[in-house]
CSV table of C-alpha atoms in Angstrom, one decimal:
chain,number,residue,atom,x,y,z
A,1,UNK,CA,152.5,87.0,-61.1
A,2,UNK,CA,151.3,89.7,-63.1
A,3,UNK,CA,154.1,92.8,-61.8
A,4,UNK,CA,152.6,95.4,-63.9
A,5,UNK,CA,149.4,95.1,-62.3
A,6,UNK,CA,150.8,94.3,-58.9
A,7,UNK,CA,152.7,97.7,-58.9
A,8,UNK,CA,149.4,99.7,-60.4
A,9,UNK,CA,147.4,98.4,-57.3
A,10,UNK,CA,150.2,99.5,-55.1
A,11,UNK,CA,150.7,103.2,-56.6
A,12,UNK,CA,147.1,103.7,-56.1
A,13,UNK,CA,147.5,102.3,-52.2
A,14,UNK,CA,150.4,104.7,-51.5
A,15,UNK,CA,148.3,107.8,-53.2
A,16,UNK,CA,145.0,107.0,-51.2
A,17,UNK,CA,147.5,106.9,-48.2
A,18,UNK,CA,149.7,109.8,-49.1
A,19,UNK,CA,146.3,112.0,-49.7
A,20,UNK,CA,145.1,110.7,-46.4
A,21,UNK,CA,142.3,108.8,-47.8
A,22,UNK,CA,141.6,105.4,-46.9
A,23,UNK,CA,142.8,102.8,-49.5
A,24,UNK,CA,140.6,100.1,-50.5
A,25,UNK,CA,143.6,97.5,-49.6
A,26,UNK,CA,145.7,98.5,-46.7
A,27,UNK,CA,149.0,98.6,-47.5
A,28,UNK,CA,150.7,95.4,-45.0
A,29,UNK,CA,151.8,96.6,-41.9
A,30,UNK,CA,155.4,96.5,-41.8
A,31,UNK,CA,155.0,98.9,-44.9
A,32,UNK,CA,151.8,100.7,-43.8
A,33,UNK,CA,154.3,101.3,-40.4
A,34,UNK,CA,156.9,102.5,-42.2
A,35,UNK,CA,155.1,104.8,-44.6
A,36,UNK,CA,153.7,106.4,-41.5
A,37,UNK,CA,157.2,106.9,-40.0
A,38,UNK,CA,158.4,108.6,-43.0
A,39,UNK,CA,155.3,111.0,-42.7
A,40,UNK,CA,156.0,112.0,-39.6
A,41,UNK,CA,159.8,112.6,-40.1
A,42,UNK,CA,159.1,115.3,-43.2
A,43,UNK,CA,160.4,112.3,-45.7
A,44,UNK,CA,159.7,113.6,-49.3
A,45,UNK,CA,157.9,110.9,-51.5
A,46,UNK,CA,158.1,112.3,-55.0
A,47,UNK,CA,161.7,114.0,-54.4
A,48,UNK,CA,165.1,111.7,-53.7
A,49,UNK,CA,166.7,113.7,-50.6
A,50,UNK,CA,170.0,112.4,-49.5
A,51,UNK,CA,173.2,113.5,-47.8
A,52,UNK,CA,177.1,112.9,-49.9
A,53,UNK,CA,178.8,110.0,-50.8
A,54,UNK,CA,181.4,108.8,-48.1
A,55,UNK,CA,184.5,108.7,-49.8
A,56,UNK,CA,187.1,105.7,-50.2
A,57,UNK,CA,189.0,106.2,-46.8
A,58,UNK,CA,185.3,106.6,-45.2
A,59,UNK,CA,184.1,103.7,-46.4
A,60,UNK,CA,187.1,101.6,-45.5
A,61,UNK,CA,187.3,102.9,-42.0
A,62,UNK,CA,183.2,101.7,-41.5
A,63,UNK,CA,183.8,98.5,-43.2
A,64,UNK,CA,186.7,97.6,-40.6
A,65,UNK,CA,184.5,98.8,-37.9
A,66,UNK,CA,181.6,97.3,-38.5
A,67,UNK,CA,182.5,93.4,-37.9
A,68,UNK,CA,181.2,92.3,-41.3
A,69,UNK,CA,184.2,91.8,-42.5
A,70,UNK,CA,184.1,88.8,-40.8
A,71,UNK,CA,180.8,86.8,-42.3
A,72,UNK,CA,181.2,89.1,-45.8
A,73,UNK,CA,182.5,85.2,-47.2
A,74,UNK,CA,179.6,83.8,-45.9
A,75,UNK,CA,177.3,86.5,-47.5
A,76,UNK,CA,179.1,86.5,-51.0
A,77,UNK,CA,179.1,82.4,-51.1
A,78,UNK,CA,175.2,81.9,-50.6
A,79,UNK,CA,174.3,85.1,-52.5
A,80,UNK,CA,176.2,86.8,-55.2
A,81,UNK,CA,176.1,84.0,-57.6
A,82,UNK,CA,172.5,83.5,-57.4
A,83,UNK,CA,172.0,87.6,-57.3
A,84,UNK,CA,173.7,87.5,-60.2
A,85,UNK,CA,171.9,84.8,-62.5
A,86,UNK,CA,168.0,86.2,-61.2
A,87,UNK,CA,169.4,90.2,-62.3
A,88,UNK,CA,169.9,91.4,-59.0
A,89,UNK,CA,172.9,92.6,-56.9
A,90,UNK,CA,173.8,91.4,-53.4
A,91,UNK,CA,174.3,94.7,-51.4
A,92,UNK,CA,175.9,94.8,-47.4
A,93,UNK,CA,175.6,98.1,-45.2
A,94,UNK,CA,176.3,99.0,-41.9
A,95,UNK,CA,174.1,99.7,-38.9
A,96,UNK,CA,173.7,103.1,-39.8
A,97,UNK,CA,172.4,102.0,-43.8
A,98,UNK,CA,175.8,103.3,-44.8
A,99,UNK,CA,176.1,101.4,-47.9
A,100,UNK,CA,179.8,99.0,-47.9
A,101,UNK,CA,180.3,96.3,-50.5
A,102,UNK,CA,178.0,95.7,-54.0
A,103,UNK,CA,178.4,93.0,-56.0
A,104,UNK,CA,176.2,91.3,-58.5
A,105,UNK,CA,174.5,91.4,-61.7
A,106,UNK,CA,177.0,94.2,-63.9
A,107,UNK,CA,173.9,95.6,-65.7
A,108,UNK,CA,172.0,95.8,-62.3
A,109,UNK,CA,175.2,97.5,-60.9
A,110,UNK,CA,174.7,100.6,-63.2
A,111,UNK,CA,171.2,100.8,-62.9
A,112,UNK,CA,171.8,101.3,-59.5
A,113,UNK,CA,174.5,103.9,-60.0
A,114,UNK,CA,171.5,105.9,-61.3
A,115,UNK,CA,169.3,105.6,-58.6
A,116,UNK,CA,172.1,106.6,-56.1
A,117,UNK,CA,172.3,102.9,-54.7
A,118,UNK,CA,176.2,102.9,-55.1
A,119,UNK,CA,179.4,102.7,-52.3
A,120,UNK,CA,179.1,105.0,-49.5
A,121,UNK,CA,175.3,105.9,-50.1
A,122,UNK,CA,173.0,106.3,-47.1
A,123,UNK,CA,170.3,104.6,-47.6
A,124,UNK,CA,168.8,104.6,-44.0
A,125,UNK,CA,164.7,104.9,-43.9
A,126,UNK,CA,164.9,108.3,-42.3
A,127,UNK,CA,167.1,109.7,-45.8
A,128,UNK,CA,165.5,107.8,-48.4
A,129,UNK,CA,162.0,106.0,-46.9
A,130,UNK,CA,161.4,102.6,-47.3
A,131,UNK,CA,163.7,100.6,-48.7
A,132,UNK,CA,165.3,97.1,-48.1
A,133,UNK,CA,167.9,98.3,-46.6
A,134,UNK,CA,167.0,101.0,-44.0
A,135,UNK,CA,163.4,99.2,-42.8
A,136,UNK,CA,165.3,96.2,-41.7
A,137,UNK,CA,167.4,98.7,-39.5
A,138,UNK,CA,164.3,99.8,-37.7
A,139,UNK,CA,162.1,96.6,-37.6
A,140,UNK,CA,164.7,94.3,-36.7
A,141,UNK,CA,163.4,91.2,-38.9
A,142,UNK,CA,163.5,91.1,-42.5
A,143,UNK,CA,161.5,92.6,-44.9
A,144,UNK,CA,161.1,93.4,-48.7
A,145,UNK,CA,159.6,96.1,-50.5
A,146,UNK,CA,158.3,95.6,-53.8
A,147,UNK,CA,157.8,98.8,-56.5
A,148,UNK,CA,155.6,101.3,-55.2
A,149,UNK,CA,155.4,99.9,-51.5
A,150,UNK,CA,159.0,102.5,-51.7
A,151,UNK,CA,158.3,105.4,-50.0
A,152,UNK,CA,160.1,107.6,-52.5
A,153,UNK,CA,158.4,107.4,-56.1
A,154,UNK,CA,162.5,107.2,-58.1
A,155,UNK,CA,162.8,103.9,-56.3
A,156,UNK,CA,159.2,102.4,-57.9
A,157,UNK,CA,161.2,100.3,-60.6
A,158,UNK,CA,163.1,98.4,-58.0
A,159,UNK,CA,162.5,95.2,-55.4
A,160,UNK,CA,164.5,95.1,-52.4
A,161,UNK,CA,164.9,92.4,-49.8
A,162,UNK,CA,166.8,92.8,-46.5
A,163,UNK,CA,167.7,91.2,-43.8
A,164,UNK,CA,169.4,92.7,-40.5
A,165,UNK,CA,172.5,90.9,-38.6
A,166,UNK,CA,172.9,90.9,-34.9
A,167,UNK,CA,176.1,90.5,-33.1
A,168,UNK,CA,175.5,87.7,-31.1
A,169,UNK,CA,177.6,89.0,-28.3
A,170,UNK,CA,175.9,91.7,-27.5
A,171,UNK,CA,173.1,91.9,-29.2
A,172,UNK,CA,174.2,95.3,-31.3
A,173,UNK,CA,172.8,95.9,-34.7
A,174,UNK,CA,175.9,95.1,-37.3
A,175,UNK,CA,174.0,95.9,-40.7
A,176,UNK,CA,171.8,94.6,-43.5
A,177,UNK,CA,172.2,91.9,-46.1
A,178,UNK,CA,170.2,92.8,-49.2
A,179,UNK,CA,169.4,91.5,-52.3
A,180,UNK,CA,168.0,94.4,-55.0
A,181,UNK,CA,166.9,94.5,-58.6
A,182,UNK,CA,164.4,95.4,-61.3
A,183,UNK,CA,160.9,95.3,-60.1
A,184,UNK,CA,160.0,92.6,-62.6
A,185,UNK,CA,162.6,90.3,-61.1
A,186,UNK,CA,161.5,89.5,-57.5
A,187,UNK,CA,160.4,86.5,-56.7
A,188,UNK,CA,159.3,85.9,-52.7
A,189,UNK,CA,161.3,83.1,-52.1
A,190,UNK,CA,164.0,85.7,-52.1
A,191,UNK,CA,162.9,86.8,-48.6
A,192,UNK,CA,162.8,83.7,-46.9
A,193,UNK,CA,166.7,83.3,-48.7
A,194,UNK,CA,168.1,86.8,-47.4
A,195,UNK,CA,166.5,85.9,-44.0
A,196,UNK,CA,168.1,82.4,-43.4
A,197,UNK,CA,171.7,83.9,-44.9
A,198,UNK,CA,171.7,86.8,-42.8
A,199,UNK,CA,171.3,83.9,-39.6
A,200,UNK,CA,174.3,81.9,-41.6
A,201,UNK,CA,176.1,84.6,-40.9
A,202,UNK,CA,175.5,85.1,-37.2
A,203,UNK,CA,176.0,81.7,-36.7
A,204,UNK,CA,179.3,82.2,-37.8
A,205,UNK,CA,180.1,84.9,-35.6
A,206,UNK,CA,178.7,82.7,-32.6
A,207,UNK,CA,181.7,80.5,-33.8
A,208,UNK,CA,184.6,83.2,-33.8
A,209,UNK,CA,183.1,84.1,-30.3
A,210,UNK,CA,183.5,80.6,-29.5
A,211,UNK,CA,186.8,80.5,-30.3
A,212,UNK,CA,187.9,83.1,-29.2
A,213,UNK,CA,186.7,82.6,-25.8
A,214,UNK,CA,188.8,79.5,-25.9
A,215,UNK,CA,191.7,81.4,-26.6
A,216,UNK,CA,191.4,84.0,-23.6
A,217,UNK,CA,190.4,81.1,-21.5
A,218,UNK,CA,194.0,79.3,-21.9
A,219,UNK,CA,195.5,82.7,-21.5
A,220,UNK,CA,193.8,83.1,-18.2
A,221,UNK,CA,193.4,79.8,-16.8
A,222,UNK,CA,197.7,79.9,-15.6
A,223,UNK,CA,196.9,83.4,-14.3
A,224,UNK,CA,194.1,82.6,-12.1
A,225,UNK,CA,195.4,79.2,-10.7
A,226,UNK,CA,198.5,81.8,-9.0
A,227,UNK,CA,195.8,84.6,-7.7
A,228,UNK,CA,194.4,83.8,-3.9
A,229,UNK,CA,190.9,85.1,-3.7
A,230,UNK,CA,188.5,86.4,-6.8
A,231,UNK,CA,189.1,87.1,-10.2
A,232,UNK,CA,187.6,86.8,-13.5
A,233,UNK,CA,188.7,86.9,-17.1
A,234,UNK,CA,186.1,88.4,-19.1
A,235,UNK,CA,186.1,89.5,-23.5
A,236,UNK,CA,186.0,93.0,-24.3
A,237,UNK,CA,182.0,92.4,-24.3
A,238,UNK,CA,182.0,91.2,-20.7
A,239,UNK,CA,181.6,87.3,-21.6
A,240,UNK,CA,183.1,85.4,-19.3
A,241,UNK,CA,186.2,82.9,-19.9
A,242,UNK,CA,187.6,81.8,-16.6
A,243,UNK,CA,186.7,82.5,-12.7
A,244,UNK,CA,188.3,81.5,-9.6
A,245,UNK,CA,186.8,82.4,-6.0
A,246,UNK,CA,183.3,83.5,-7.2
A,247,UNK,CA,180.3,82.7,-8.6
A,248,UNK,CA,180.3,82.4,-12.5
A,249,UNK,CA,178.3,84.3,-14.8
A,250,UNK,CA,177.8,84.3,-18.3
A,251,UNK,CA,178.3,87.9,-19.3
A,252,UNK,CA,179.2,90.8,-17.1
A,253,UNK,CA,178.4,94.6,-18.1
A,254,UNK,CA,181.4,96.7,-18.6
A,255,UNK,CA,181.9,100.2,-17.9
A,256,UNK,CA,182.5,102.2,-21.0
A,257,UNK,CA,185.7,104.2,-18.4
A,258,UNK,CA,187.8,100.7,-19.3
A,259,UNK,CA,188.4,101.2,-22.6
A,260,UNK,CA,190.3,103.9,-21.5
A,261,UNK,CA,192.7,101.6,-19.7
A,262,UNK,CA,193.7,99.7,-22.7
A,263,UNK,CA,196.9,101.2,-23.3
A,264,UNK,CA,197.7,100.5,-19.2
A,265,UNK,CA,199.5,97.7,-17.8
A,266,UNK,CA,196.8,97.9,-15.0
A,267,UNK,CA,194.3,99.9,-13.6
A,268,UNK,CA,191.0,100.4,-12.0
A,269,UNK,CA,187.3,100.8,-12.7
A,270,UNK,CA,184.5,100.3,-11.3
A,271,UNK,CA,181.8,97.5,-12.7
A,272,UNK,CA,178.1,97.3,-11.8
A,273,UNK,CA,177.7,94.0,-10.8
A,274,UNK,CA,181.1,93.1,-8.8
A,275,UNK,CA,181.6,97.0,-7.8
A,276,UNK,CA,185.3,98.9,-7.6
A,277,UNK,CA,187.9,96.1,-9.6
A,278,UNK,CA,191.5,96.0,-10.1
A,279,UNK,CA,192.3,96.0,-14.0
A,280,UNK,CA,194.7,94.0,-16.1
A,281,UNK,CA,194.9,93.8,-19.8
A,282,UNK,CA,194.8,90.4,-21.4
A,283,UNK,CA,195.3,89.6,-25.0
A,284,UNK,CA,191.3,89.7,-26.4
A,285,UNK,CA,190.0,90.9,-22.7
A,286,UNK,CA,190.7,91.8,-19.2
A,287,UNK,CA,191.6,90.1,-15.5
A,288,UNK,CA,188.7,91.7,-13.3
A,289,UNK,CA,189.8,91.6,-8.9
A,290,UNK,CA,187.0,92.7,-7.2
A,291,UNK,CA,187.8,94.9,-3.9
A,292,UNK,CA,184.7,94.1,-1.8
A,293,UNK,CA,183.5,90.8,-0.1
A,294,UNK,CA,181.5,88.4,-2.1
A,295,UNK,CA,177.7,89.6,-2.1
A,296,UNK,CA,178.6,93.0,-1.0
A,297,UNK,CA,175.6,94.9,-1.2
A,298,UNK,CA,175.4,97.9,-4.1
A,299,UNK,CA,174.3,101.4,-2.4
A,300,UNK,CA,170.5,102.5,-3.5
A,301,UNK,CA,170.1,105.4,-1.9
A,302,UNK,CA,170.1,108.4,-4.4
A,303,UNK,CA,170.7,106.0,-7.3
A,304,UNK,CA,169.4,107.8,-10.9
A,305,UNK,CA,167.9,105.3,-13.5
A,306,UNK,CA,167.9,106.8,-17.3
A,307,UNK,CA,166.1,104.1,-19.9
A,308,UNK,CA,166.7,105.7,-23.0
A,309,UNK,CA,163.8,104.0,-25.7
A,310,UNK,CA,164.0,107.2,-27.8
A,311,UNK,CA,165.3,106.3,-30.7
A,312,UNK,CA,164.6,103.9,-33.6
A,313,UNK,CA,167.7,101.8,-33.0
A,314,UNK,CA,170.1,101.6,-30.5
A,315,UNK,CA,168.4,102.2,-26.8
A,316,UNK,CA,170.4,102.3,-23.3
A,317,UNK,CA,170.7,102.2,-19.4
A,318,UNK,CA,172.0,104.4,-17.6
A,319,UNK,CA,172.8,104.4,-14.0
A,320,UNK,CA,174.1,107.0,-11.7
A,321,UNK,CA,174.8,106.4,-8.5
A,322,UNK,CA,176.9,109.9,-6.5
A,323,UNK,CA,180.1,110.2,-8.3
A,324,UNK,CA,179.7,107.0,-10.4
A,325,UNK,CA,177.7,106.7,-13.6
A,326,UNK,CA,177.8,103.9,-16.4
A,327,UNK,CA,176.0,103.0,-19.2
A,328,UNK,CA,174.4,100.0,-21.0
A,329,UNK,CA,173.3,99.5,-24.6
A,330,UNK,CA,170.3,97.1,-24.6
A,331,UNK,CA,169.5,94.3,-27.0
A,332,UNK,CA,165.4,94.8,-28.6
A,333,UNK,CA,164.2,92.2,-26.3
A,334,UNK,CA,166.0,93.6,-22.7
A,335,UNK,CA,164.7,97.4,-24.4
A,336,UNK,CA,161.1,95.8,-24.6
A,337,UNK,CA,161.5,94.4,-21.4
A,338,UNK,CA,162.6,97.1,-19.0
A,339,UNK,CA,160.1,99.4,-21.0
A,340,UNK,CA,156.9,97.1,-19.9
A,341,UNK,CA,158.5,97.3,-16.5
A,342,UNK,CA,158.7,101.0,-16.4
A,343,UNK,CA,155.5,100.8,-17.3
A,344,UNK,CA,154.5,99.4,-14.2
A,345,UNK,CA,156.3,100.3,-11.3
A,346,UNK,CA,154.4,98.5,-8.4
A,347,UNK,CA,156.1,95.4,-10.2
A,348,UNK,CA,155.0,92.6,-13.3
A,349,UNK,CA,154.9,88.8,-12.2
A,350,UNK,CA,156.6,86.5,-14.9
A,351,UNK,CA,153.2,85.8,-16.4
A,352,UNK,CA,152.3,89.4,-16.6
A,353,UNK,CA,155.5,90.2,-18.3
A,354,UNK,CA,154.6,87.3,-20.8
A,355,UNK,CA,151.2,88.3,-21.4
A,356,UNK,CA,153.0,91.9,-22.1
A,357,UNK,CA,156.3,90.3,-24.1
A,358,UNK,CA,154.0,87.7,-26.4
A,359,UNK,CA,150.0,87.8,-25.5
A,360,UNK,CA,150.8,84.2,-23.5
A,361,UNK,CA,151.2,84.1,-19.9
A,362,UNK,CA,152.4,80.5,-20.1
A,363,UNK,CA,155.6,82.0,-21.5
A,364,UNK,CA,157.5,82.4,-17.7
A,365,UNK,CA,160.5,80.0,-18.8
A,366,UNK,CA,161.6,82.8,-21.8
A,367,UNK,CA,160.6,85.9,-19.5
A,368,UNK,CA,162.2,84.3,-16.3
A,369,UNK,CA,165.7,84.1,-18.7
A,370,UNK,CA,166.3,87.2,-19.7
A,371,UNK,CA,165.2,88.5,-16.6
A,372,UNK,CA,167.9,86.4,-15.1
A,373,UNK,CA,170.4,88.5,-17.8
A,374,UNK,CA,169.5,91.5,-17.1
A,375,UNK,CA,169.9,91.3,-13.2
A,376,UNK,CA,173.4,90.4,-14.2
A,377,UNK,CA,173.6,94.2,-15.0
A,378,UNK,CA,171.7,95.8,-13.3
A,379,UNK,CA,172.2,93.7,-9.8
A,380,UNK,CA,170.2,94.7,-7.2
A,381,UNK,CA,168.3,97.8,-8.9
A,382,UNK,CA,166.0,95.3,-10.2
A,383,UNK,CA,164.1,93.4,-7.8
A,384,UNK,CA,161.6,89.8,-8.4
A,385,UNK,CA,159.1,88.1,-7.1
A,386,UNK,CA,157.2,90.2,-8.8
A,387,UNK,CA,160.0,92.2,-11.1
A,388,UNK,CA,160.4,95.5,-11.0
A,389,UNK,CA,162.5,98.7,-10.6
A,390,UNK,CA,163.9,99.0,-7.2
A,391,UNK,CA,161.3,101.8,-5.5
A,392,UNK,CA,164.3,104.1,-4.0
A,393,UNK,CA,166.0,104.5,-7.2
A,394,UNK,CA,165.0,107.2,-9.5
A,395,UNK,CA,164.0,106.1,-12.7
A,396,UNK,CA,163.0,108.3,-15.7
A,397,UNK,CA,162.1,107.3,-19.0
A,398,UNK,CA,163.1,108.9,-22.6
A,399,UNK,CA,160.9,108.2,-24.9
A,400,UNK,CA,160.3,109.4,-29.0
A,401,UNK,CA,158.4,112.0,-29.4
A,402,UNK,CA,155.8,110.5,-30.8
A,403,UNK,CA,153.8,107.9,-29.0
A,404,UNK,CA,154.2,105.9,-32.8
A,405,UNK,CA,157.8,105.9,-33.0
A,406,UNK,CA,158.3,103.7,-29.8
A,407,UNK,CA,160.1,100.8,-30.2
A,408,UNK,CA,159.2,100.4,-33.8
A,409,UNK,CA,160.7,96.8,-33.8
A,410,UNK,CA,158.4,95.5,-31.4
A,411,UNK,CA,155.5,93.5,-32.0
A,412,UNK,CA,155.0,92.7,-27.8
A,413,UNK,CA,151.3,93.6,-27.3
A,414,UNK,CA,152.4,96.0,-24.1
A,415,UNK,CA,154.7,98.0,-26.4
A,416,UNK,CA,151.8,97.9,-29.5
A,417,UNK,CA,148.9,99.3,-26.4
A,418,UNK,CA,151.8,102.4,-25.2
A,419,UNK,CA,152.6,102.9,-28.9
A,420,UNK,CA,149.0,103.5,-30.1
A,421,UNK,CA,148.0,105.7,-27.2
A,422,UNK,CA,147.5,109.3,-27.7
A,423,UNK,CA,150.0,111.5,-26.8
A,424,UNK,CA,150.0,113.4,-23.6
């Protein structure tokens, strides 16, 4: 492959696009998406912009809080050494594009010292434009950028390939995996490498989850064999260990109000789907006793429904209903999903909400699943046969303010139809 000439053809598609002209070859989408997000958001192409360093004790405190601790063997094993040997560096940050850990190639290393790609950098799209690091944050999937298909003209002598890991257990956004170096240097095997690392890693923290499931379930198991009626034993994330007297589920949402009972020998709280609970600590979770009658009903009337999609990452449900209110962070696919649904408040069939989801009605087993999941949260507020936001609860939408910037992950051909509308 002849670099030189691939990056002249590409500064001449990002000037025809920066100009507003038409290039004679579009840029691809994923970039030609993200250059138009960094348009709208003021981004400055021929000036670096960026906010301060985090300093040691910052970075420390996000590396322990970000989970990646956990897989950062598995990361270092299938990709520093071969980082190393092809001139690039292996580079991990967390879900906000802080960046945590570099290691790699020691000539690389100071190269990128220069171009401010060092610890405790933010190198989220929305600071520095397209980059490996901060377009995986938004699209969800990986994705490499090669010379001048950077946003930001310093970053032209550089290819960057990265790759986002999901927390199986919730579906959160952990961070990016990426593997940088001198334009000259990529190769595009390097994407499909990042990419099946990056599911290494979640596949090891399906495993710890596993485990540690195990553990709370032999904790729990004496407990609930001595309680008369029903109780459940549930991780910090709601995922369910051990039940006695009650239907089992796979995952439960919990209130955000029972972290605050952590420090308590026992409490209460109230939690969407079995309603008011006693509370008891257990080591890696918590003994759930619901008060009301299997089935019991949940109360409609004057119930407030807030689906948050505003943002580039992280989207939410909130509920309200009189005194009680709780909140839900959604995965991509359950943001998508509720989204199309809001979209269509007389109600979507399973094949509608395929054709919507993937362009293939035949698709009801997938749409019919997570369906089923998010019921388990939001019970009752979400009716079926067809699907669809209960008609006495209020629901209200929060969208980006621009139609473009909605759901920029999503490639469901409902989402792509809302997202290229004009605004109203």
């Amino acid at each position: 492959m002849d670099f030189s000439l691939a990056a002249r053809l590409l500064k001449g598609v990002r000037a025809a696009t920066l100009s507003g002209q038409r290039p004679q070859i579009l840029p691809r989408p994923v970039i030609g998406e993200s250059w138009n997000r960094m348009l709208r958001s003021g981004v400055d192409p021929d000036r670096d912009v960026r906010s301060g360093l985090l300093n040691l004790e910052e970075i420390e405190e996000r590396r322990q809080a970000s989970g990646l601790m956990e897989v950062l063997p598995v990361l270092r094993e299938a990709l520093v050494t071969v980082a190393d040997a092809a001139q690039h560096i292996m580079v991990v940050s967390d879900a906000d594009g802080r960046i945590l850990w570099r290691e790699g190639n020691a000539a690389v290393l100071r190269k990128a010292d220069r171009l401010g790609f060092e610890l405790g950098a933010d190198w989220a799209e929305e600071t520095v434009g397209t980059n490996g690091v901060g377009t995986p944050l938004v699209t969800r999937r990986p994705v490499q950028v090669f010379s001048a298909e950077h946003f930001v003209v310093s970053q032209h002598a550089w290819t960057c390939t990265g790759a986002p890991i999901t927390d199986p257990r919730d579906g959160q956004l952990m961070g990016v995996v990426d593997v940088s170096g001198p334009m000259e240097t990529m190769h595009p095997a390097t994407l499909s490498l990042v990419g099946a690392v990056a599911q290494l890693a979640e596949a090891r923290l399906r495993e710890r989850h596993a485990a540690a499931l195990d553990r709370l379930r032999a904790v729990a198991a004496p407990v609930l064999a001595r309680i008369g009626g029903r109780a459940v034993a549930v991780d910090v994330q709601g995922w369910t260990a051990a039940v006695t007297g009650m239907q089992p589920v796979d995952r439960l949402a919990l209130p955000r109000s029972l972290s605050e009972l952590s420090e308590l020998s026992e409490g209460r709280a109230w939690v969407p789907a079995l309603g008011m609970c006693a509370v008891a600590p257990l080591p890696g979770g918590w003994l759930l006793r619901p008060d009301g009658p299997a089935g019991a009903a949940e109360p409609l009337g004057g119930t407030r429904v807030v689906l948050d999609v505003s943002r580039p990452r992280r989207w939410s449900v909130t509920v309200t209903d009189g005194t009680r209110s709780w909140s839900h962070e959604l995965s991509p696919r359950h943001a998508e999903l509720l989204y199309l649904l809001a979209l269509h408040r007389g109600g979507r069939s399973a094949s509608g909400l395929a054709q919507d989801m993937f362009g293939d009605p035949t698709r009801t087993v997938t749409v019919r699943a997570e369906m089923s999941r998010i019921r388990r949260y939001l019970g009752s507020l979400l009716g079926h046969r067809p699907y669809r936001f209960h008609e006495e609860a209020e629901l209200e939408v929060v969208l980006p303010q621009s139609p473009a910037d909605l759901l920029p992950h999503s490639v469901a051909p409902g989402v792509l139809r809302a997202r290229s509308a004009p605004p109203h």
